[in-house]
XYZ file of C-alpha atoms in Angstrom:
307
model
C 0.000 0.000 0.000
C 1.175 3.448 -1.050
C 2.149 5.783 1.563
C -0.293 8.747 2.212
C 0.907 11.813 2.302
C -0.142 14.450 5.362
C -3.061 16.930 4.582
C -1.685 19.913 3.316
C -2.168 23.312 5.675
C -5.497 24.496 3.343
C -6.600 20.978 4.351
C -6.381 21.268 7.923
C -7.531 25.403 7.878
C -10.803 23.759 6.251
C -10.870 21.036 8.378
C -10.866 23.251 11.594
C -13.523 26.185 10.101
C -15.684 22.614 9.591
C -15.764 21.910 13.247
C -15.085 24.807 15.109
C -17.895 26.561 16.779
C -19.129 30.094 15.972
C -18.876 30.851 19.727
C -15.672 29.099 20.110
C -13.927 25.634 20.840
C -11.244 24.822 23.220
C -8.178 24.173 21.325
C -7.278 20.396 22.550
C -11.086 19.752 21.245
C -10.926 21.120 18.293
C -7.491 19.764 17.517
C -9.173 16.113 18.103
C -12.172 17.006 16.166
C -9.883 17.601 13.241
C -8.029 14.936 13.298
C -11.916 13.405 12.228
C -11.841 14.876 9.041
C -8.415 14.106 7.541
C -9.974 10.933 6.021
C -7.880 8.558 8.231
C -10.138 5.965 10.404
C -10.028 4.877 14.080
C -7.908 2.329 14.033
C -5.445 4.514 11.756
C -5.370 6.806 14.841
C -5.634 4.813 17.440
C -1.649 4.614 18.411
C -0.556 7.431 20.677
C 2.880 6.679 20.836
C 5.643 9.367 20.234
C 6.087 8.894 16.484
C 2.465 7.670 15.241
C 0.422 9.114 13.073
C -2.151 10.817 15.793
C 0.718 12.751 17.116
C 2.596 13.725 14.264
C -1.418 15.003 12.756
C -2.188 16.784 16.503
C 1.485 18.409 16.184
C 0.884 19.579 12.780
C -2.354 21.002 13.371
C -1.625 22.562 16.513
C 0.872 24.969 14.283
C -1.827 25.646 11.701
C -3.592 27.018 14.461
C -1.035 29.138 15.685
C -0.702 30.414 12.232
C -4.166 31.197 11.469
C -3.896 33.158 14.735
C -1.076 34.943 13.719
C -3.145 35.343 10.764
C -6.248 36.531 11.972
C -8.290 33.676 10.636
C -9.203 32.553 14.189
C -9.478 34.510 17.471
C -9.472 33.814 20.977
C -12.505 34.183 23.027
C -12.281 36.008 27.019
C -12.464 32.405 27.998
C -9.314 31.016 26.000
C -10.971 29.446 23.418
C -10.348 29.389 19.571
C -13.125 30.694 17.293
C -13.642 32.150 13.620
C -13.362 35.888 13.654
C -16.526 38.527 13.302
C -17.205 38.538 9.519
C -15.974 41.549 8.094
C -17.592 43.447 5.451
C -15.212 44.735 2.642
C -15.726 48.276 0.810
C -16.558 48.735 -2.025
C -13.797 49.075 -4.735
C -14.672 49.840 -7.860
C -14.029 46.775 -8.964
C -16.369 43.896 -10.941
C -16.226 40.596 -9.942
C -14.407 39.299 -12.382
C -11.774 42.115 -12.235
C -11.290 41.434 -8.300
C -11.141 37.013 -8.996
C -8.071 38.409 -11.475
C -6.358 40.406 -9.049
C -6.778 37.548 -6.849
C -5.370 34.654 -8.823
C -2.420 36.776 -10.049
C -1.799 37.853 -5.993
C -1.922 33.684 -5.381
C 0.598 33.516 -8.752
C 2.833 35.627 -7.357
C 2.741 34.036 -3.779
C 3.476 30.603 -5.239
C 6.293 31.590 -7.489
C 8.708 33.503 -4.773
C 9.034 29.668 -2.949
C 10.537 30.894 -0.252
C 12.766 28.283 2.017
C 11.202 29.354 5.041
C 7.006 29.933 5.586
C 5.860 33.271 6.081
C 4.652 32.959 9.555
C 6.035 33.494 13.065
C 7.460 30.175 13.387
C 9.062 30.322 10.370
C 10.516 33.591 10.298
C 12.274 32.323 14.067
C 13.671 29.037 12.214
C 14.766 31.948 9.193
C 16.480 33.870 12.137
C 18.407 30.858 13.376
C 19.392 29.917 9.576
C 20.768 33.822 8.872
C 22.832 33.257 11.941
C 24.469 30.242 11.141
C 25.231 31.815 7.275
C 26.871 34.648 9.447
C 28.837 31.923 11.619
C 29.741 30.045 8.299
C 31.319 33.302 6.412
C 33.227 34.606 9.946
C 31.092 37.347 10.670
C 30.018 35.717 14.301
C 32.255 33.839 16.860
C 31.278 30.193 17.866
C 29.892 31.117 20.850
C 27.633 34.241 19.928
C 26.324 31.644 17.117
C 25.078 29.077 19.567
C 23.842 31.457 21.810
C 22.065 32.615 19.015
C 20.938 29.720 18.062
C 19.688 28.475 21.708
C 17.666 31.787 21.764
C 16.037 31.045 18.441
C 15.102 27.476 19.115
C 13.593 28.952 22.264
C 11.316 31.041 20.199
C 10.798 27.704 17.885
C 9.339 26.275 20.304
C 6.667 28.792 21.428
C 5.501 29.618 17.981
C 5.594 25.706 17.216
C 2.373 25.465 19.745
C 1.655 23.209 23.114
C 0.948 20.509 20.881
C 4.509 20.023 19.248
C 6.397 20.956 22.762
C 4.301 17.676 23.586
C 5.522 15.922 20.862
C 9.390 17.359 21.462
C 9.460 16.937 25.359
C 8.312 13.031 24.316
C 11.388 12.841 21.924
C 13.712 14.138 24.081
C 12.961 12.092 27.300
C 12.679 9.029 25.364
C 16.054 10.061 23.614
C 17.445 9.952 27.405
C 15.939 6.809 28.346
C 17.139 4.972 25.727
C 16.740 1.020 25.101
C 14.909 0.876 28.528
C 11.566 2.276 27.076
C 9.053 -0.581 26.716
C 6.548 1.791 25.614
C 5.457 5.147 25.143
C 1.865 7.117 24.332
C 1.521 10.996 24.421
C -2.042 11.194 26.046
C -2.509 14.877 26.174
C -6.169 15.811 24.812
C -9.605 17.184 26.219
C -9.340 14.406 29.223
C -5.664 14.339 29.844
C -5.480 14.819 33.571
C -2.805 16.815 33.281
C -0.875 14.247 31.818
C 0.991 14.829 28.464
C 2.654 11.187 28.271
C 3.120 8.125 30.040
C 6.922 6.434 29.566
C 7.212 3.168 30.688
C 10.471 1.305 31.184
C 12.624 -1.661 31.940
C 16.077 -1.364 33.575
C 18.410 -4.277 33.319
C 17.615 -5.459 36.185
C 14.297 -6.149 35.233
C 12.491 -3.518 37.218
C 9.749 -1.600 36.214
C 8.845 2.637 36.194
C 5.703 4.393 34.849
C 6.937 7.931 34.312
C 4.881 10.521 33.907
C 5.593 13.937 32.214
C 3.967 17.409 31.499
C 4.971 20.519 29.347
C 4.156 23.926 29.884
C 4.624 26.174 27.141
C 4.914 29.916 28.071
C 4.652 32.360 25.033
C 7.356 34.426 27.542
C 10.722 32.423 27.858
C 10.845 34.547 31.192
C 7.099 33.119 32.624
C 7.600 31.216 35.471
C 5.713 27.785 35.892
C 4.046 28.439 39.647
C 4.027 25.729 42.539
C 0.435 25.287 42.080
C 0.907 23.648 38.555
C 3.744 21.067 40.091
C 1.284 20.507 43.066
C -1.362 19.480 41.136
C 0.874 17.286 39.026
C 2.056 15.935 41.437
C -1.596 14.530 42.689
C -2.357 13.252 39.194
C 1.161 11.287 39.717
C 0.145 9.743 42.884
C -4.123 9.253 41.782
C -2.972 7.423 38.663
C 0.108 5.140 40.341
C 3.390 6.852 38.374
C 6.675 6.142 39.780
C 8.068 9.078 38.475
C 7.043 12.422 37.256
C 8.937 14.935 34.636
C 7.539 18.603 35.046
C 8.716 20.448 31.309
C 8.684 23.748 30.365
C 10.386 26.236 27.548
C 10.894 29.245 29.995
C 11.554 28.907 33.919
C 10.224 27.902 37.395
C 9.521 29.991 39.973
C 12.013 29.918 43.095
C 8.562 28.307 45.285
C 8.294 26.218 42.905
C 11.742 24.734 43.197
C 11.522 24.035 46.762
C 8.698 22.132 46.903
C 9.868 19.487 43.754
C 13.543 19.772 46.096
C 11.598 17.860 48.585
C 9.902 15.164 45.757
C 12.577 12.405 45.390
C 10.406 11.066 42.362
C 9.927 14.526 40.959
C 11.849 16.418 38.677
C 11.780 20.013 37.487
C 13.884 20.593 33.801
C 13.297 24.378 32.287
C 14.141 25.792 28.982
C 17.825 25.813 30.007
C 18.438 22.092 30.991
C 15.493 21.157 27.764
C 18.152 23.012 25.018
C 20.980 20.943 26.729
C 19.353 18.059 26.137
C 18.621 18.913 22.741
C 21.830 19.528 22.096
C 23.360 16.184 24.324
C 20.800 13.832 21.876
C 20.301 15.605 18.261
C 16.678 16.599 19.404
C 15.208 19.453 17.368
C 18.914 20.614 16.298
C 21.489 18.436 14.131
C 24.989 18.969 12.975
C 25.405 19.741 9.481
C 28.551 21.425 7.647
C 32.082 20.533 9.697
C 30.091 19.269 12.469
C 27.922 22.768 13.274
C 24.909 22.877 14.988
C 22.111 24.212 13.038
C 18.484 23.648 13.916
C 16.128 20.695 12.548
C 14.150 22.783 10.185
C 12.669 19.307 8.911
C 11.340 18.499 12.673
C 9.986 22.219 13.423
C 7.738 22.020 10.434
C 6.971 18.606 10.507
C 8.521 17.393 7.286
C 9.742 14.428 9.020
């Protein structure tokens, strides 16, 4: 059987105006309502493991949301949900119909033929950033070091543009990167009815014992948020309610210093910010790769799901 391809982003852009509600639609339900309408069946989506199909289709449209935010296509409600924007009514130009279908094909022409290597949108203009960098590195303009701090900063942005939804799917990579051959099994099970749990890991040391380790990822839009106590206090319920061994709290920007004290005391817990994450990255080729003479250079492929 042929391999099918992914739905294209005017796919999924229809697919979400299809099932999103005029008065709004919390995002993790509207993701999974999406994911109906791709043409793939149940049992096609039923694995939730780190590379299946589900979570590579919830990562991708998770950024298609972010860009038709960016875009203005979809809005957020008081409440923090996603809905279509108020209908606007355009002036009158001048124009007959036929004149303004012209203008708009040869606007779409002209789109399509600049091909640009990196998509006009937030996220892409941050992996652009990071490229123009390491062309700057490459022709001696910027020192090893100022490149890679660079480059940390821009995968940082990456990462909040790239949506909750593929920090899911990266935080799952990564840990499962550091775990190694003792994962027995993985599913990412964040959705509508989560619990607060992103993903379940569950391993096998060599001496035959078992862990269920639990993990959640908080992306702040502000590398310089803090994640608050409260969030690892409740996590750290869910860990207990639903039997984990272990729990992994992730976030892209930082904990707050209360927040620290109380996972200090959690032998089973532990705490990794954007700092430790990008070192990580870095320690297992996660979201970054070398390239050219062994430089660092970030996995454009990954960030825009191409892979």
């Amino acid at each position: 059987m042929a391999k099918r391809e992914f739905p294209s982003k005017q796919e999924i852009e229809a697919a979400v105006k299809a099932v999103i509600d005029r008065d709004g639609t919390e995002r993790k339900l509207l993701i999974e309502r999406s994911l109906t309408r791709y043409g793939y069946s149940a049992a096609e989506l039923k694995d939730r493991s780190c590379e299946s199909l589900s979570t590579r289709l919830k990562s991708l449209t998770g950024v298609v949301l972010n860009e038709m935010l960016s875009a203005g296509t979809l809005v957020t409600t008081e409440d923090g949900r996603l809905a279509p924007p108020a209908p606007v009514v355009e002036p009158k130009t001048g124009l007959t119909r036929t004149q303004r279908r012209r203008a708009q094909r040869k606007r779409a022409a002209e789109r399509a033929n600049k091909q640009p290597k990196y998509p006009d949108t937030p996220l892409g203009k941050a992996l652009e950033g990071a490229d123009k960098k390491f062309q700057e590195y490459k022709a001696g303009k910027l020192s090893k070091d100022k490149y890679l701090a660079a480059l940390r900063r821009a995968l940082t942005q990456a990462i909040s543009e790239a949506g909750g939804e593929f920090f899911e799917e990266l935080s799952m990579k990564v840990l499962l990167a550091v775990y190694g051959d003792t994962v027995v099994s993985n599913e990412l099970t964040a959705g509508p009815d989560d619990n607060g749990i992103d993903g379940k890991i569950h391993l096998k040391d060599p001496a035959g014992f078992k862990e269920t380790v639990f993990f959640q990822s908080k992306t702040k839009l502000n590398e310089r948020a803090f994640v608050s106590v409260k969030v690892v206090r409740e996590f750290l319920g869910v860990m207990t309610a639903w039997g984990a061994t272990k729990g992994i709290l992730i976030t892209n920007s930082r904990f707050h210093r209360d927040t620290k004290t109380f996972a200090a005391k959690r032998p089973n817990l532990l705490l990794i910010d954007n700092t430790v994450l990008l070192d990580m990255m870095f320690a297992h080729s996660v979201g970054v790769k070398q390239v050219e003479g062994g430089v660092w250079h970030a996995d454009d492929d990954l960030f825009l799901n191409l892979t």
